[in-house]
Amino acid sequence: MPAEISTRRLLLRAWRPDTDLDVFFDIYSRWEVMRYLGSSPQVLTTRDEAADRLARRAAADPDGPPYGVWAICPVDDAERPVGSVLLRRLPWSESLDPQPAHRDVEVGWHLHPDVWGRGYATEAAIAMLDRAWSSGIDSVHAVTYPENAASQAVCRRIGMAYVERTDRYYDVDLDLFRAERTSSGRA
């Protein structure tokens, strides 16, 4: 389970399969949330499907700390997540041959549409960058669908620079952004 992280307005905590299923299903059964996720975006359609995916999100990351997926909770309601933030290794596209031994690190976020525009994605992503830098990671990436202007704006707000359009990850053409750790430990 990922360690809890507090920011000014948010608590980033582990997803809880025993209490978070309804809100998880509500978030990930929405097309407006899922349309930019993965190579074949699909909404969750059943509670069983949601329970399975939630269990995977709640499990420890196979690469260990500092990686993981956190539930984003406003501090005034830490029992009700409004989305996810992640820090994990990016999966190479299956078509990439040969696949490099080193995997890049990714920051990502998914939020319920009711909280879009409140700065939660930016605040949570900055916390993930801080976690990466304090763990000695020197470079963090984000990938977005080319038409996902909102996530691209978050990338720029957190200090990421556009690199290129690439098909190296998730078997889909994506815009790649990157932040580099500076000597001060910030992007």
C-alpha atoms as one frame of an Amber mdcrd trajectory, in Angstrom:
protein
   0.000   0.000   0.000   1.312   3.460  -0.782   2.143   5.749   2.126  -0.291
   8.590   2.807   0.753  11.977   1.473  -0.752  15.281   2.589  -0.797  18.489
   0.610  -2.425  21.804   1.447  -5.873  20.667   0.266  -5.552  16.945  -0.348
  -4.921  13.633   1.320  -3.432  11.068  -1.047  -4.099   7.636   0.400  -4.418
   4.015  -0.646  -7.603   2.964  -2.372  -9.725   0.863   0.023 -11.609  -2.001
  -1.632 -13.896  -2.405   1.392 -15.187   1.191   1.431 -14.312   2.861  -1.903
 -16.052   0.587  -4.430 -19.085   2.812  -5.053 -17.077   5.975  -5.678 -14.462
   4.081  -7.718 -17.227   2.651  -9.921 -18.800   6.111 -10.258 -15.510   7.659
 -11.424 -14.387   4.944 -13.832 -17.791   4.207 -15.349 -17.806   7.682 -16.939
 -16.753   8.070 -20.547 -15.414  11.573 -19.908 -12.902  10.037 -17.441 -12.024
   6.927 -19.457 -11.840   8.329 -22.989  -8.121   9.144 -22.693  -6.968   6.066
 -20.748  -5.178   3.175 -22.434  -5.027   1.975 -25.998  -8.696   0.914 -26.061
 -10.606   3.143 -23.650 -13.606   1.464 -22.033 -15.796   2.421 -19.118 -16.421
   0.061 -16.230 -19.848  -1.481 -16.690 -20.282  -3.748 -13.670 -19.511  -3.621
  -9.973 -17.566  -6.910 -10.296 -15.351  -5.356 -12.939 -14.877  -2.304 -10.710
 -14.058  -4.489  -7.692 -11.379  -6.316  -9.676  -9.774  -3.118 -10.940 -10.001
  -1.472  -7.513  -8.248  -4.454  -5.911  -5.376  -4.025  -8.390  -5.187  -0.287
  -7.654  -5.136  -0.943  -3.916  -2.359  -3.545  -4.165   1.249  -2.594  -3.643
   3.054  -1.636  -6.849   5.187  -4.556  -8.076   8.160  -2.178  -8.392   7.798
  -1.187  -4.719   8.176   2.291  -3.247   8.146   5.041  -4.313   5.665   3.767
  -6.916   1.948   3.353  -6.477  -1.575   4.575  -7.160  -3.206   6.867  -4.597
  -6.826   7.904  -4.078  -7.144  11.702  -4.185  -9.282  12.950  -1.292 -10.049
  16.553  -0.369  -8.900  17.042   3.244 -12.416  18.084   4.279 -13.723  14.650
   3.146 -10.831  12.171   3.267 -13.289   9.277   3.206 -14.565  10.094  -0.294
 -11.997   9.931  -3.111 -12.468  12.171  -6.139  -9.881  10.477  -8.343  -6.485
   8.827  -8.618  -2.901   9.950  -8.955  -0.076   7.607  -9.828   3.667   7.342
  -9.953   4.780   4.201 -11.752   6.974   2.814 -14.475   5.595   3.384 -17.975
   4.829   0.215 -19.930   6.520  -0.038 -23.295   4.298  -0.703 -26.295   4.161
  -4.387 -27.157   5.146  -3.509 -30.722   8.430  -1.919 -29.565  11.175  -4.362
 -30.506  13.465  -4.702 -28.778  12.005  -3.312 -25.581  14.575  -1.333 -23.601
  15.561  -2.783 -20.222  15.038   0.584 -18.484  11.437   1.736 -18.070  10.614
   5.430 -17.808   8.684   6.777 -14.807   5.197   8.210 -15.294   2.995  10.569
 -13.327  -0.715  10.451 -14.124  -4.098  11.503 -12.780  -7.800  10.755 -13.286
 -10.503  12.814 -11.611 -14.275  12.784 -11.322 -15.745  15.458 -13.657 -17.477
  17.141 -10.687 -14.059  18.310  -9.408 -12.415  19.286 -12.689 -11.018  22.820
 -12.671 -10.245  22.934  -8.925  -6.505  22.335  -9.272  -6.588  18.903  -7.631
  -4.738  17.214 -10.520  -1.995  19.844 -10.379  -1.637  19.626  -6.596  -1.593
  15.817  -6.559   0.851  15.612  -9.484   3.250  18.038  -7.787   3.175  15.778
  -4.721   4.127  12.836  -6.969   7.001  14.793  -8.512   8.232  15.698  -5.023
   8.050  12.002  -4.107  10.031  11.076  -7.218  12.711  13.698  -6.597  13.093
  12.780  -2.928  13.488   9.136  -3.981  16.345   9.969  -6.342  14.398   9.712
  -9.588  15.852  12.244 -12.036  13.224  12.254 -14.794   9.434  11.825 -14.780
   7.181  11.598 -17.835   3.503  12.087 -18.562   1.690  10.885 -21.655  -1.533
  12.335 -22.987  -3.749  11.742 -25.952  -2.994  14.557 -28.455  -6.527  15.970
 -28.041  -6.407  15.999 -24.212  -5.708  19.716 -23.779  -6.719  19.734 -20.094
  -4.077  17.171 -19.085  -1.493  18.901 -21.259  -2.212  22.127 -19.357  -1.634
  20.274 -16.062   1.681  18.975 -17.441   2.802  22.519 -18.169   1.597  23.839
 -14.782   3.709  21.260 -12.958   6.824  22.197 -14.920   6.805  19.522 -17.599
   7.971  20.299 -21.118   6.571  18.803 -24.296   9.032  16.326 -25.832   7.365
  14.694 -28.840   4.531  12.587 -30.169   5.397   8.921 -29.685   3.982   5.416
 -29.876   6.535   3.902 -27.440   4.000   3.525 -24.606   0.560   1.868 -24.296
   0.464   0.948 -28.027  -1.057   4.306 -28.996   0.185   7.652 -30.352   0.603
   9.963 -27.363   2.115  13.343 -26.582   5.088  12.897 -24.263   5.975  15.418
 -21.555   8.975  15.302 -19.213  10.194  17.004 -16.035  13.780  16.768 -14.832
  14.961  17.037 -11.248  17.151  20.060 -10.636  19.929  20.399  -8.090  17.367
  21.943  -5.725  15.243  18.802  -6.042  12.406  20.592  -7.894  11.321  20.490
 -11.530
